[in-house]
Coordinates of C-alpha atoms in Angstrom, one line a residue:
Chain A
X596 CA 138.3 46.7 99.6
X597 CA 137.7 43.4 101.5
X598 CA 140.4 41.0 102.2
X599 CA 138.4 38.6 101.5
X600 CA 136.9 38.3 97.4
X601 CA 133.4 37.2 97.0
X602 CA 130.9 37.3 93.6
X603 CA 129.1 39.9 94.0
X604 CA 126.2 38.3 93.0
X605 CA 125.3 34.6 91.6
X606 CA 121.9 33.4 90.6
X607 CA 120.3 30.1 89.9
X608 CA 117.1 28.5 89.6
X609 CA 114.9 27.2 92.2
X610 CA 115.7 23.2 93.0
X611 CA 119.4 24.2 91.2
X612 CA 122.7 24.3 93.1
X613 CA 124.8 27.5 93.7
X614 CA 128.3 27.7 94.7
X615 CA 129.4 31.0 96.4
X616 CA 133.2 31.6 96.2
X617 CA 135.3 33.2 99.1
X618 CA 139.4 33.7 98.4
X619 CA 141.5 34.9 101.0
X620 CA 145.4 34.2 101.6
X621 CA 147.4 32.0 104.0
X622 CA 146.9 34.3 106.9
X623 CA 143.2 34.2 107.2
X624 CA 141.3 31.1 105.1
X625 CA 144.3 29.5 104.9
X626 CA 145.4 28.7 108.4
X627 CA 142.1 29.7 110.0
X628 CA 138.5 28.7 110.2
X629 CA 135.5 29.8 107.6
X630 CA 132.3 30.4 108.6
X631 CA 129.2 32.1 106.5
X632 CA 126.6 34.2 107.0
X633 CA 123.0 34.9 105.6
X634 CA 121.4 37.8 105.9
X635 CA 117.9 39.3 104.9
X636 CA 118.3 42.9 104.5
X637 CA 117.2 44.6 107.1
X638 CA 118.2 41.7 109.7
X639 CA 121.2 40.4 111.3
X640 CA 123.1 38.3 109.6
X641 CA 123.1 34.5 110.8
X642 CA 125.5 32.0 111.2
X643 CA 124.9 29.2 108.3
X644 CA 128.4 27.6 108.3
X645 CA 131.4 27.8 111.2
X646 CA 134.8 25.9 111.3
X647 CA 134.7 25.7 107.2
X648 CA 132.2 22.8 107.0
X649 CA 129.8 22.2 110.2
X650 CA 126.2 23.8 110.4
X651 CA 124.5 25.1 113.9
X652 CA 121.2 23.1 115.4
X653 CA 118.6 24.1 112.8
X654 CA 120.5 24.8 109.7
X655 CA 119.3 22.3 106.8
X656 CA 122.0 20.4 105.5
X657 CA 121.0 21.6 102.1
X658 CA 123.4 24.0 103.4
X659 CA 127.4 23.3 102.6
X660 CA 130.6 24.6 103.4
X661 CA 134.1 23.4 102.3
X662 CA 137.8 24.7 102.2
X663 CA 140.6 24.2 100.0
X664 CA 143.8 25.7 100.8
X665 CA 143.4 29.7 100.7
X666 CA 139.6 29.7 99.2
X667 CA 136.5 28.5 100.3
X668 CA 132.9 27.2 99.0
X669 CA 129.1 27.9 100.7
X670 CA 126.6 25.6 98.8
X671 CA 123.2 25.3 98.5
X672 CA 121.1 22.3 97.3
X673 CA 117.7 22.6 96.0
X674 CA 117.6 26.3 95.6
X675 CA 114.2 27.7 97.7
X676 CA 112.6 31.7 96.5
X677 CA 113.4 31.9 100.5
X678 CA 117.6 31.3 100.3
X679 CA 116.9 35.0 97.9
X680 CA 119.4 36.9 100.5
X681 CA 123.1 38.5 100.9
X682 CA 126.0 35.7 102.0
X683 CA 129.1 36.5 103.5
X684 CA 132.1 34.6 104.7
X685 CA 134.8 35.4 107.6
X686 CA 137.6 33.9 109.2
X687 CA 140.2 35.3 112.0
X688 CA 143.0 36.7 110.3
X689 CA 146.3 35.9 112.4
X690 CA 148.6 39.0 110.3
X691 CA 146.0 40.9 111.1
X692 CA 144.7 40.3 114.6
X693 CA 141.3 41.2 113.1
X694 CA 138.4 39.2 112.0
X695 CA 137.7 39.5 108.5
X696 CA 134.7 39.6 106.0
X697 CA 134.0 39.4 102.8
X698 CA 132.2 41.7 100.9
X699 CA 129.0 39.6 100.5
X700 CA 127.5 38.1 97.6
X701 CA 123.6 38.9 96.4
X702 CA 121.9 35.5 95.8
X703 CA 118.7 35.5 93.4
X704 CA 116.6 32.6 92.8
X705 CA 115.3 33.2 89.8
Chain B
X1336 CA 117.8 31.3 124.7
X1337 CA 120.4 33.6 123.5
X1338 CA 119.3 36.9 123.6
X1339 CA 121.8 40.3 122.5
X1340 CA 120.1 43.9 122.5
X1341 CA 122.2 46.9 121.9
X1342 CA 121.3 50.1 123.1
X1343 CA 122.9 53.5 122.7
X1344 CA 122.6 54.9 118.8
X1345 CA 120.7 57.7 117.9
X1346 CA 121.8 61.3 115.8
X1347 CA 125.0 63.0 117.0
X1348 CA 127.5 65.3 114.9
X1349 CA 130.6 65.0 113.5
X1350 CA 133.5 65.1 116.7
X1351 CA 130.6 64.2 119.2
X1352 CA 131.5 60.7 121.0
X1353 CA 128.8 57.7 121.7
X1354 CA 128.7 54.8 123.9
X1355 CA 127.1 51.8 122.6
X1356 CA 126.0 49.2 125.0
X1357 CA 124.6 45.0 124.6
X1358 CA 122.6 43.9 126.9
X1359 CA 123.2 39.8 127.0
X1360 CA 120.8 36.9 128.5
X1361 CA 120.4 33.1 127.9
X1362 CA 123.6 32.0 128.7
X1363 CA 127.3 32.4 130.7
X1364 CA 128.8 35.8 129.9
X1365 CA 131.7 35.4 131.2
X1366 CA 132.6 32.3 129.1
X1367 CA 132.6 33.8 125.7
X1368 CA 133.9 36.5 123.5
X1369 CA 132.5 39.6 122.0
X1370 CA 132.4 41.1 118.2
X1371 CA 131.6 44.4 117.5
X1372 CA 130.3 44.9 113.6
X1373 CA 129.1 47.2 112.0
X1374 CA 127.0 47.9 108.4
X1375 CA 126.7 51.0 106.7
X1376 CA 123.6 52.0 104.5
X1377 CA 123.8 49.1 101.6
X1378 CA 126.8 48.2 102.6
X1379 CA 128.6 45.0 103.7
X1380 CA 129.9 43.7 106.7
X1381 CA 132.8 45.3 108.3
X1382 CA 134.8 43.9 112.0
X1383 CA 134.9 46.4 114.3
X1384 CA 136.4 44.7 117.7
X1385 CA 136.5 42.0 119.9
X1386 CA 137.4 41.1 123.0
X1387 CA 138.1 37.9 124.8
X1388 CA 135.6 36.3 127.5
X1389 CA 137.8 37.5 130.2
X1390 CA 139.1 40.9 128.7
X1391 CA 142.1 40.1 128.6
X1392 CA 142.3 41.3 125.3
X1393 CA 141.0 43.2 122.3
X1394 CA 141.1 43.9 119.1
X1395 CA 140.6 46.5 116.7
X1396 CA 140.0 47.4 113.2
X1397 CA 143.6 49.3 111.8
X1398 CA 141.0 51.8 110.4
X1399 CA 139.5 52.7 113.7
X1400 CA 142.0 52.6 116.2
X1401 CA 142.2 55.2 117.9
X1402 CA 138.8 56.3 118.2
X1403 CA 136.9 53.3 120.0
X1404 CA 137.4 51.1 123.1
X1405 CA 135.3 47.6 123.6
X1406 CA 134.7 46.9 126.9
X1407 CA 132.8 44.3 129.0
X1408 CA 131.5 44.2 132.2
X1409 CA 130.8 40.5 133.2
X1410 CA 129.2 41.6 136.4
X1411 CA 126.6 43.3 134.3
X1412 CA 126.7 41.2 131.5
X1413 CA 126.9 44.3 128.8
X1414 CA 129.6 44.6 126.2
X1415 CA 130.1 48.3 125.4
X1416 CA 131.4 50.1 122.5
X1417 CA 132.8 53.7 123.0
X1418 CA 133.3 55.5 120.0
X1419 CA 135.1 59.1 119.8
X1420 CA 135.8 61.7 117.1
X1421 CA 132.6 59.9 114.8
X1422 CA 133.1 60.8 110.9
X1423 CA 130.3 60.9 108.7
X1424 CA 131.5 57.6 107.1
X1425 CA 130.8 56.2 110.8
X1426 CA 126.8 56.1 110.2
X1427 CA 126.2 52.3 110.1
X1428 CA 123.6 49.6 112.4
X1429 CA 126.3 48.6 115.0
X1430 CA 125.7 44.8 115.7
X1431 CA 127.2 43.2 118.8
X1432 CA 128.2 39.3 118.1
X1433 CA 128.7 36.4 120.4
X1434 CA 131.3 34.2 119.5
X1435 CA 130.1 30.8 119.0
X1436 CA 132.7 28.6 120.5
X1437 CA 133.3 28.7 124.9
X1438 CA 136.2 30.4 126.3
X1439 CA 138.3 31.3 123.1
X1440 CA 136.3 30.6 120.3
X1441 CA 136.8 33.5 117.7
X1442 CA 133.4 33.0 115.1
X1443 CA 130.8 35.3 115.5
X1444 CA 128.0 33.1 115.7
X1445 CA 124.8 34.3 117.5
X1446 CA 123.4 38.3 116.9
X1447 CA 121.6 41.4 118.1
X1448 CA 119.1 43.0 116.4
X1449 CA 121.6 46.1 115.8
X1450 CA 121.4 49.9 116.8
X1451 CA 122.0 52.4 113.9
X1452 CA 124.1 55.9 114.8
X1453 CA 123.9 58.4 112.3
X1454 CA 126.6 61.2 112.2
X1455 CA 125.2 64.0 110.5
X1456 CA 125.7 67.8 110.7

């Protein structure tokens, strides 16, 4: 069981939107940064979204992130067959001491 | 450029111990901290440990304490993972993770490639 809840999957078509969902509580998304993760299976995952909203040198801004209280949002403009991998979000958690996942949503482009 | 490569996985049995090493180059060691995370066969993500740029501190998964030690050597820099009394649930790729942000920055941002142990009888 993660402590933090994600879709296990979502789908959408290609040149669609798709929102992914992340809820935690006030001691990890709610006081701490977001960031989220894509991953291919059979790569490492790779950082898409850090501090809730910014995106590293080379990340398209078709990639999104927001945060709203103790729940947070990866979006995706303009759905590609390409995007077709797992997402996952973490943040630190301070009750914890521990950084924290979720347990990672399936995207399909249909 | 940023380049992580762990070393150390391979086949060992149930009660046998492992060290897992990351070899680190394209930037200052010694400024950043360290994740340890690791996947299990179609799995998801789960935190293993971290320590700070300096090792001042770490931190461990409640569910594995006890049982592994992070370490880094910023002479060397390698980050190590020593793992003791492995389980069968323990089988995963082992990924070692930069954290994105100077001195205390907490995200994992860039990653290794991964090295898988296997705990099997």
């Amino acid at each position: 069981q993660s402590v933090l809840t994600q879709p296990p999957s979502v789908s959408a078509a290609p040149g669609q939107r798709v929102t992914i969902s992340c809820s935690g509580g006030s001691s990890n998304i709610g006081n701490n940064f977001v960031s989220w993760y894509r991953q291919v299976p059979g790569t490492p995952p790779k950082l898409l979204i850090y501090d809730n909203n910014k995106r590293p040198s080379g990340i398209p801004d078709r990639f999104s992130g927001s945060k709203s209280g103790t729940s947070a949002t990866l979006g995706i403009n303009g759905l590609l067959t390409g995007d077709e991998a797992d997402y996952h979000c973490g943040a630190w958690d301070s009750s914890l001491s521990a950084w924290v996942f979720g347990g990672g949503t399936k995207l399909t482009v249909l | 450029q940023v380049l992580l490569v762990e070393s150390g996985g391979g086949v060992v049995q149930p009660g046998e111990s492992l060290r897992l090493s990351c070899a680190a180059s394209g930037f200052i060691f010694s400024s950043y901290g360290f994740h340890w995370v690791r996947q299990a066969p179609g799995k998801g993500l789960e935190w293993v440990a971290f320590v700070r740029y300096d090792g001042s501190s770490e931190y461990y998964a409640d569910s594995l304490k006890g049982r592994i030690t992070i370490s880094r050597d910023n002479s060397k820099n390698r980050l190590y993972l020593q793992m003791s009394s492995l389980r069968l649930e323990d089988t995963a790729v082992y990924y070692c993770a930069k954290a994105r942000s100077i001195w205390n920055g907490l995200a994992p941002g860039d990653w290794g490639q991964g090295t898988l142990v296997t705990v099997s009888s």
